[in-house]
One Martini backbone bead per residue (centre of mass of N, CA, C, O) as a GRO file, in nm:
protein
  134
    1UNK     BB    1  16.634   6.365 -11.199
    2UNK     BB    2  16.691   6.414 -10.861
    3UNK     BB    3  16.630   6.751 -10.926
    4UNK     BB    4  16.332   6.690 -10.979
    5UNK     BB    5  16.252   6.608 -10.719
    6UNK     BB    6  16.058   6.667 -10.522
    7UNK     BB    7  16.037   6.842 -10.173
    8UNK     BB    8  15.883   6.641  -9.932
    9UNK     BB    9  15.765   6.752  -9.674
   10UNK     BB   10  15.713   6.695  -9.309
   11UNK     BB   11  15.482   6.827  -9.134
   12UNK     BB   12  15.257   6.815  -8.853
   13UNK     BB   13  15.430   6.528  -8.757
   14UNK     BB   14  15.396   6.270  -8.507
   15UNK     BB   15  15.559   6.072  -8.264
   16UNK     BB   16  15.458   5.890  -8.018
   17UNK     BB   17  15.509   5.831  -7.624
   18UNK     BB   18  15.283   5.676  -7.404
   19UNK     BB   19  15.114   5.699  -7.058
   20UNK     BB   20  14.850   5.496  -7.066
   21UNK     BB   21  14.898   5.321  -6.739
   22UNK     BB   22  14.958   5.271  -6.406
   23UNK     BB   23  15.114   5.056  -6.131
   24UNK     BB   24  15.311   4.899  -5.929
   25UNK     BB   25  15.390   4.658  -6.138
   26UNK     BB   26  15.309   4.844  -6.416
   27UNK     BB   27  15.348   4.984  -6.745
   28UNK     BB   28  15.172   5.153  -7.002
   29UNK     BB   29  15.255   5.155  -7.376
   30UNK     BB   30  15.206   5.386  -7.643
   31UNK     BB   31  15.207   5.444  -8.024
   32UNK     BB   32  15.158   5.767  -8.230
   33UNK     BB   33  15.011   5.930  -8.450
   34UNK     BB   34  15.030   6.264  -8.512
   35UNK     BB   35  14.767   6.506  -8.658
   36UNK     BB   36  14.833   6.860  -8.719
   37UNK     BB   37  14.683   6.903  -8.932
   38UNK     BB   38  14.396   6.992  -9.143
   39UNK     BB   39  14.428   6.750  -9.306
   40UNK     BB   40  14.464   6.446  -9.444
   41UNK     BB   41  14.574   6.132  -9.413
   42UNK     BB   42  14.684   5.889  -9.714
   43UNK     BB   43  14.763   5.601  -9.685
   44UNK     BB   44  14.912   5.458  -9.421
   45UNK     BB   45  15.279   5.389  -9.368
   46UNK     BB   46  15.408   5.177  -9.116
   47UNK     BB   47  15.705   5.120  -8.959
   48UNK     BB   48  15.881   4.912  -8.667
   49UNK     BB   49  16.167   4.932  -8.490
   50UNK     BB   50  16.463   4.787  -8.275
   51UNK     BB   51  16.781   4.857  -8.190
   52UNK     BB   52  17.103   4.718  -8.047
   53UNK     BB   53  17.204   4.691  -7.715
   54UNK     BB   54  17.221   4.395  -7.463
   55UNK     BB   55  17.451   4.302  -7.230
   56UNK     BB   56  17.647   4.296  -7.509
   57UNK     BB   57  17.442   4.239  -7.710
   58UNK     BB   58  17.276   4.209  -8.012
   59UNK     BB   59  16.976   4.355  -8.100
   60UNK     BB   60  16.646   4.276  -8.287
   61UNK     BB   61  16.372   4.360  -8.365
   62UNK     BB   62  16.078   4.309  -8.512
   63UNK     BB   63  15.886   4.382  -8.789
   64UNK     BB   64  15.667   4.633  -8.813
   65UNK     BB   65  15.327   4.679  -8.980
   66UNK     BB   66  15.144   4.937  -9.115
   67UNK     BB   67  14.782   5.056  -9.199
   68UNK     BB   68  14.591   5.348  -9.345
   69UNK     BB   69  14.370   5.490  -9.481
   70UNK     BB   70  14.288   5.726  -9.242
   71UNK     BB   71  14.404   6.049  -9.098
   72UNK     BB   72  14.221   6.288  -8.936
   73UNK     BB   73  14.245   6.602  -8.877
   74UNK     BB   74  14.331   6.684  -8.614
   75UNK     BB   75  14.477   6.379  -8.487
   76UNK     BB   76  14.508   6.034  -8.391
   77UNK     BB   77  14.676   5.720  -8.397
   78UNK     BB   78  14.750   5.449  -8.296
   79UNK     BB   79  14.992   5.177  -8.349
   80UNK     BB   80  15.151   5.058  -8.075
   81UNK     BB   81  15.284   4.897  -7.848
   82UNK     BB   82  15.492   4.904  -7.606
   83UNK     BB   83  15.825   4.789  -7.427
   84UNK     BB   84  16.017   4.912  -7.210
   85UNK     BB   85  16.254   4.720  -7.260
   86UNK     BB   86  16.312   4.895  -7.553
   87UNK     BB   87  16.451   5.172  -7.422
   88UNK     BB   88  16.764   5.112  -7.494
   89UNK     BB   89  16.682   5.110  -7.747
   90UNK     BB   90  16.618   5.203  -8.112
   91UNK     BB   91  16.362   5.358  -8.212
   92UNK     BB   92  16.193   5.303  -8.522
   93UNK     BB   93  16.007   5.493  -8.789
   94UNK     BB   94  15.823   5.434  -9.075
   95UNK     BB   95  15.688   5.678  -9.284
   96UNK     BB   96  15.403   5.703  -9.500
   97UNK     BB   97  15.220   5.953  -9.718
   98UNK     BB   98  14.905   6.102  -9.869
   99UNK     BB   99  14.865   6.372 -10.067
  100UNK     BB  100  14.681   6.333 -10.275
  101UNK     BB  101  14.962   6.263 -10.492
  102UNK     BB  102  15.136   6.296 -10.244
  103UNK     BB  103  15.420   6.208 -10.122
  104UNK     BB  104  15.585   6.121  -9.834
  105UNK     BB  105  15.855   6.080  -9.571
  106UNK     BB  106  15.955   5.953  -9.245
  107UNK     BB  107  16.212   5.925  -9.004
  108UNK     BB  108  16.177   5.827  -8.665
  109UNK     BB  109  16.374   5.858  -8.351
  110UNK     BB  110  16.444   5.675  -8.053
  111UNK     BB  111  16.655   5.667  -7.874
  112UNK     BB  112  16.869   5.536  -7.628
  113UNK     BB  113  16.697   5.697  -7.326
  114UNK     BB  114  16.456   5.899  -7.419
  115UNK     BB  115  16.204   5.760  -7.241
  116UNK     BB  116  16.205   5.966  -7.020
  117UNK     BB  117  16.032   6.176  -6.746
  118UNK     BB  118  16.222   6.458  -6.838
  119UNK     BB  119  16.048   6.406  -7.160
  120UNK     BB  120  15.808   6.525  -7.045
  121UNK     BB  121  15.500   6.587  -7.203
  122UNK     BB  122  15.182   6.719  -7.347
  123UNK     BB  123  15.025   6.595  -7.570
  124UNK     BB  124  14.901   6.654  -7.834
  125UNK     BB  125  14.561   6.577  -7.844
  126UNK     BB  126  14.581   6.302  -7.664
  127UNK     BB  127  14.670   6.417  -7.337
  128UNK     BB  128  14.923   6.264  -7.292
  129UNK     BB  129  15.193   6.147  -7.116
  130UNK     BB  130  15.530   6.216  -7.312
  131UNK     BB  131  15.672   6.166  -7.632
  132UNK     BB  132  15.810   6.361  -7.907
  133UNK     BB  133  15.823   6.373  -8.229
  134UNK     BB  134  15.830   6.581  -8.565
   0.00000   0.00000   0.00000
């Protein structure tokens, strides 16, 4: 039954939006997943999309799919670059990875106009100034 499956929270782990440089005529930005754990995360699945309103039209970016073998403890690792012009969309991330023998899986979202200079920390681990879900 649904009430035996284990209950794996997923904590320590963050999906950021960094600036990671700019000029007179654009920035670039990068979408990265930080782990904050001691241990590694191991198959590490990402999806990544966005949708939602533009102009008067529903509008909804390609399905992006990522994979990484192992993303080593207290790291960060790149995900994809990302295009200023979805900040008006909601960009989700769908991760999943194994601890163990054990999945987790957490789906990440930045709301549509979430990703501006207001909502800027200095990421951990990165050290670049963005936004971050945990």
């Amino acid at each position: 039954m649904i009430k035996d499956l284990p209950q794996n929270v997923v904590k320590d782990i963050a999906i950021a939006v960094a600036l990671e440089s700019e000029n007179a005529e654009r920035k670039v930005w990068y979408v990265y997943l930080i782990n904050l754990k001691n241990i590694p995360l191991e198959t590490v699945l990402i999806t990544s999309k966005g949708y939602g309103e533009k102009d008067g039209e529903q509008v909804k970016t390609s399905v992006l799919r990522h994979a990484f073998p192992t993303i080593p403890a207290n790291s960060f690792k790149l995900i994809e670059p990302i295009d200023e012009q979805t900040f008006g969309l909601t960009n989700e991330y769908w991760l999943s990875y194994y601890i163990g023998k054990e999945i987790f899986d957490k789906k990440f979202i930045f709301l549509p106009e979430s990703i501006i200079d207001d909502n800027f920390i200095k990421l951990p681990v990165v050290n670049k100034p963005g936004v971050m879900i945990l």
